[in-house]
XYZ file of N, CA, C and O in Angstrom:
352
model
N -23.754 5.598 7.503
C -22.534 6.034 6.526
C -23.240 7.724 6.389
O -24.372 8.317 6.831
N -21.702 8.584 5.941
C -21.727 10.109 5.925
C -21.423 10.552 4.572
O -20.383 9.470 4.183
N -21.829 11.579 4.172
C -21.110 12.164 3.295
C -20.009 13.411 3.718
O -20.083 13.649 4.800
N -19.251 14.136 2.713
C -18.861 15.187 3.098
C -19.260 16.077 3.471
O -18.309 16.844 3.475
N -20.413 16.041 2.628
C -21.294 17.727 2.709
C -22.101 17.509 3.960
O -22.770 18.746 4.428
N -21.936 16.927 4.427
C -22.682 16.470 5.631
C -22.901 17.312 6.883
O -21.844 18.579 7.180
N -23.964 18.461 7.352
C -24.118 19.622 8.311
C -23.678 20.961 7.425
O -23.275 21.747 8.094
N -23.069 20.659 5.979
C -23.136 22.128 5.233
C -24.241 23.086 5.174
O -23.919 23.926 5.191
N -25.384 22.983 5.379
C -26.667 23.505 5.624
C -26.373 24.571 7.332
O -27.054 25.731 7.330
N -25.691 23.681 7.959
C -25.602 24.598 9.652
C -24.168 25.670 9.364
O -24.321 26.521 10.660
N -23.318 25.402 8.365
C -21.939 26.736 8.678
C -22.363 27.772 8.836
O -21.945 28.858 9.569
N -23.242 28.427 7.356
C -23.388 30.037 7.452
C -24.547 30.008 8.719
O -23.922 31.220 9.564
N -25.237 29.787 9.268
C -26.341 29.734 10.301
C -25.407 30.085 11.727
O -25.495 30.960 12.378
N -23.985 28.713 11.910
C -23.661 28.804 12.743
C -22.774 30.055 13.369
O -21.981 30.788 13.986
N -22.039 30.771 11.929
C -21.657 31.928 12.063
C -22.414 33.483 12.230
O -22.528 34.170 13.034
N -23.660 32.989 11.319
C -24.821 34.213 11.129
C -25.253 34.978 12.725
O -25.592 35.739 13.561
N -25.537 33.741 13.801
C -26.240 33.655 14.648
C -25.194 34.696 15.649
O -25.678 35.555 16.170
N -23.968 34.124 16.193
C -23.297 35.035 16.911
C -23.073 36.475 16.519
O -22.962 37.324 17.422
N -23.237 36.569 15.478
C -22.647 37.926 15.088
C -23.724 38.836 15.151
O -23.380 39.906 15.297
N -25.119 38.449 14.947
C -26.386 39.161 14.915
C -26.403 39.369 16.708
O -27.100 40.085 16.717
N -25.611 38.711 17.543
C -25.944 38.551 18.769
C -24.800 40.061 19.342
O -24.649 40.259 20.522
N -23.937 40.452 18.253
C -23.013 41.307 18.504
C -21.480 40.770 19.116
O -20.601 41.182 19.708
N -21.488 39.259 18.931
C -20.111 38.593 18.942
C -19.263 39.472 17.675
O -19.447 38.727 16.690
N -18.156 39.201 17.971
C -17.417 39.942 16.813
C -15.784 38.857 16.641
O -15.789 38.101 17.178
N -16.053 38.789 15.298
C -15.525 37.735 14.788
C -14.026 37.935 14.756
O -12.833 36.793 14.901
N -13.199 39.082 15.083
C -11.813 39.318 15.683
C -11.669 39.029 17.291
O -10.238 38.730 17.021
N -12.569 38.748 17.570
C -12.332 38.376 18.898
C -12.616 39.331 19.937
O -13.402 40.218 19.504
N -13.082 38.980 20.994
C -13.016 40.426 22.568
C -14.291 39.451 23.252
O -14.565 38.185 23.249
N -15.286 40.406 23.367
C -16.096 39.862 24.678
C -17.264 39.495 23.689
O -17.344 39.354 22.905
N -17.721 38.076 24.502
C -18.813 37.222 24.017
C -19.797 37.301 24.843
O -19.964 37.059 25.997
N -21.005 37.738 24.850
C -22.329 38.083 25.285
C -23.023 36.637 24.758
O -23.826 36.080 23.787
N -23.632 35.196 26.042
C -24.271 34.370 25.964
C -25.996 34.885 25.236
O -26.526 34.365 24.546
N -26.099 35.686 25.983
C -27.630 36.182 26.003
C -27.589 36.807 24.355
O -28.841 36.122 23.542
N -26.297 37.491 24.080
C -26.775 38.293 22.608
C -26.650 37.149 21.478
O -27.649 36.865 20.427
N -25.758 35.990 21.974
C -25.883 34.789 20.921
C -26.695 34.361 20.491
O -27.169 33.370 19.947
N -27.433 34.051 22.172
C -29.244 32.950 22.039
C -29.862 33.631 21.009
O -30.388 33.345 20.464
N -30.170 35.055 21.405
C -31.040 36.178 20.556
C -30.823 36.117 19.481
O -31.445 35.922 18.290
N -29.277 36.121 18.844
C -28.679 36.005 17.668
C -29.156 34.891 16.709
O -29.525 34.470 15.652
N -28.768 33.319 17.748
C -29.244 32.603 17.391
C -30.967 32.175 16.962
O -31.485 31.492 16.014
N -31.313 32.996 17.787
C -33.273 32.267 17.639
C -33.730 33.234 16.270
O -34.721 32.858 15.634
N -32.994 34.419 15.992
C -33.604 35.321 15.330
C -32.980 34.759 13.649
O -33.734 34.907 12.734
N -31.549 34.293 14.122
C -31.392 33.346 12.392
C -32.121 32.589 12.062
O -32.885 32.169 11.224
N -32.933 31.439 13.274
C -33.978 30.290 12.962
C -34.953 30.833 12.293
O -36.170 30.673 11.562
N -35.464 32.381 12.967
C -36.584 32.931 12.711
C -36.799 33.227 11.085
O -37.627 33.077 10.129
N -35.619 33.796 10.827
C -35.202 33.936 9.498
C -35.639 32.935 8.183
O -36.567 33.009 7.605
N -34.832 31.774 8.998
C -34.622 30.413 8.098
C -36.407 30.020 7.887
O -36.483 29.489 6.717
N -37.105 29.618 9.101
C -38.162 29.626 8.987
C -39.290 30.157 8.046
O -40.125 30.035 7.339
N -39.121 31.792 8.088
C -39.840 32.694 7.883
C -39.742 32.392 6.199
O -40.646 32.469 5.338
N -38.121 32.209 5.977
C -38.009 32.227 4.077
C -38.256 30.946 3.902
O -38.697 30.565 2.520
N -38.342 29.854 4.084
C -39.014 28.638 3.891
C -40.215 28.100 4.105
O -41.161 27.201 2.809
N -41.147 29.377 5.110
C -42.663 29.153 4.113
C -42.808 30.186 3.271
O -44.060 29.806 2.764
N -42.202 30.962 3.131
C -42.219 31.764 1.595
C -41.968 30.930 0.707
O -42.667 31.281 -0.574
N -41.046 29.620 0.773
C -41.275 29.035 -0.190
C -39.614 28.969 -1.065
O -39.299 28.277 -2.187
N -38.993 29.432 -0.326
C -37.461 29.565 -0.431
C -36.860 28.551 -0.780
O -36.866 27.638 0.559
N -35.996 28.474 -2.044
C -35.187 26.614 -2.078
C -33.934 26.748 -1.043
O -33.371 27.973 -0.330
N -33.128 25.624 -0.777
C -31.297 25.808 -0.118
C -30.478 26.726 -0.519
O -29.974 27.352 0.282
N -30.819 26.847 -1.812
C -29.876 27.762 -2.405
C -30.244 29.406 -2.159
O -29.511 30.162 -1.943
N -31.041 29.487 -2.045
C -31.704 31.067 -1.868
C -31.944 31.283 -0.732
O -31.803 32.086 -0.307
N -31.664 30.414 0.457
C -32.014 30.679 1.471
C -30.579 30.525 2.333
O -30.019 31.466 2.844
N -29.700 30.093 1.725
C -28.347 30.113 1.823
C -27.678 31.619 1.168
O -27.000 32.352 1.838
N -28.175 32.371 0.114
C -28.247 33.837 -0.308
C -28.411 34.611 0.226
O -27.845 35.529 0.650
N -29.423 34.472 1.064
C -30.037 35.774 1.898
C -29.327 35.809 3.348
O -29.399 36.771 3.581
N -29.091 34.568 4.050
C -28.594 34.302 5.048
C -27.009 34.995 4.948
O -26.494 35.789 5.994
N -26.450 34.686 3.666
C -25.046 35.628 3.477
C -25.253 37.115 3.281
O -24.181 37.868 3.696
N -26.419 37.163 2.623
C -26.499 38.979 2.555
C -26.858 39.057 4.115
O -26.255 40.497 3.999
N -27.478 38.831 4.520
C -27.686 38.752 5.799
C -26.192 39.361 7.157
O -26.325 40.511 7.502
N -25.590 38.310 6.744
C -24.104 38.373 7.265
C -23.314 39.540 6.790
O -22.515 40.122 7.640
N -23.074 39.568 5.806
C -22.459 40.595 5.120
C -22.653 41.922 5.514
O -22.547 42.797 5.958
N -24.421 42.232 5.424
C -24.752 43.143 6.151
C -24.127 43.827 7.219
O -24.156 45.002 7.887
N -24.682 42.902 8.241
C -24.455 42.541 9.612
C -22.897 43.240 10.168
O -22.356 43.996 10.781
N -22.034 42.608 9.466
C -20.607 42.993 9.283
C -20.626 44.425 9.023
O -19.711 44.635 9.579
N -20.937 44.474 7.778
C -20.750 46.072 7.527
C -21.226 47.159 8.146
O -20.411 47.883 8.505
N -22.322 46.930 8.877
C -22.579 47.961 9.404
C -21.968 47.555 11.115
O -21.706 48.726 11.482
N -21.380 46.499 11.572
C -20.332 46.760 12.372
C -19.187 47.515 12.297
O -18.741 48.606 12.968
N -18.478 47.141 11.071
C -17.391 48.198 10.268
C -17.466 49.218 10.485
O -16.883 50.726 10.929
N -18.834 50.087 9.634
C -18.885 51.348 9.957
C -19.181 51.962 11.172
O -18.791 53.097 11.324
N -19.695 51.237 11.819
C -20.033 51.617 13.212
C -18.634 52.219 14.041
O -18.360 52.595 14.508
N -17.906 50.842 13.446
C -16.255 51.326 14.280
C -15.458 52.163 13.770
O -14.524 53.086 15.002
N -15.764 52.109 12.462
C -14.925 53.605 11.358
C -15.583 54.515 12.235
O -14.974 55.947 12.275
N -16.973 55.440 12.519
C -17.255 56.141 12.777
C -16.521 56.439 14.558
O -16.393 57.599 14.780
N -16.872 55.576 15.224
C -16.278 55.554 16.613
C -14.689 56.624 16.810
O -14.774 56.910 17.324
N -13.945 55.514 15.609
C -12.705 55.822 15.608
C -12.411 57.336 15.517
O -11.644 58.220 15.756
N -13.126 58.108 14.183
C -13.317 59.368 14.079
C -13.784 59.947 15.310
O -13.187 61.077 15.157
N -14.781 59.674 15.778
C -15.279 60.430 16.654
C -14.040 60.756 17.982
O -13.827 61.690 18.533
N -13.729 59.502 18.197
C -12.344 59.756 19.168
C -11.379 60.891 18.645
O -10.969 61.239 19.613
N -10.934 60.821 17.178
C -9.989 61.192 17.042
C -10.197 62.886 16.759
O -9.277 63.461 17.203
N -11.506 63.238 16.897
C -11.542 64.777 16.551
C -11.846 65.647 18.157
O -11.829 66.566 17.934
N -12.310 64.764 19.375
C -12.485 65.200 19.960
C -10.892 65.690 20.893
O -10.254 65.134 20.648
């Protein structure tokens, strides 16, 4: 038997791994090595938080915060690159 929520704990890490590896959610080039390294980093963070004693809910909050930070850094980098290109 199965439930509707099966695999729900893997949804956030499945987005976080490629984003940390440098893959854009808007499309473009995909780095297999980067995705592997991002997924490995995600697993290290998950194991570290689990060893510290984080609950499943707080683990999702931390992974979501890391995802938001990674996307924010990428967006800021993109805006700065555009501004630099306009000023030249």
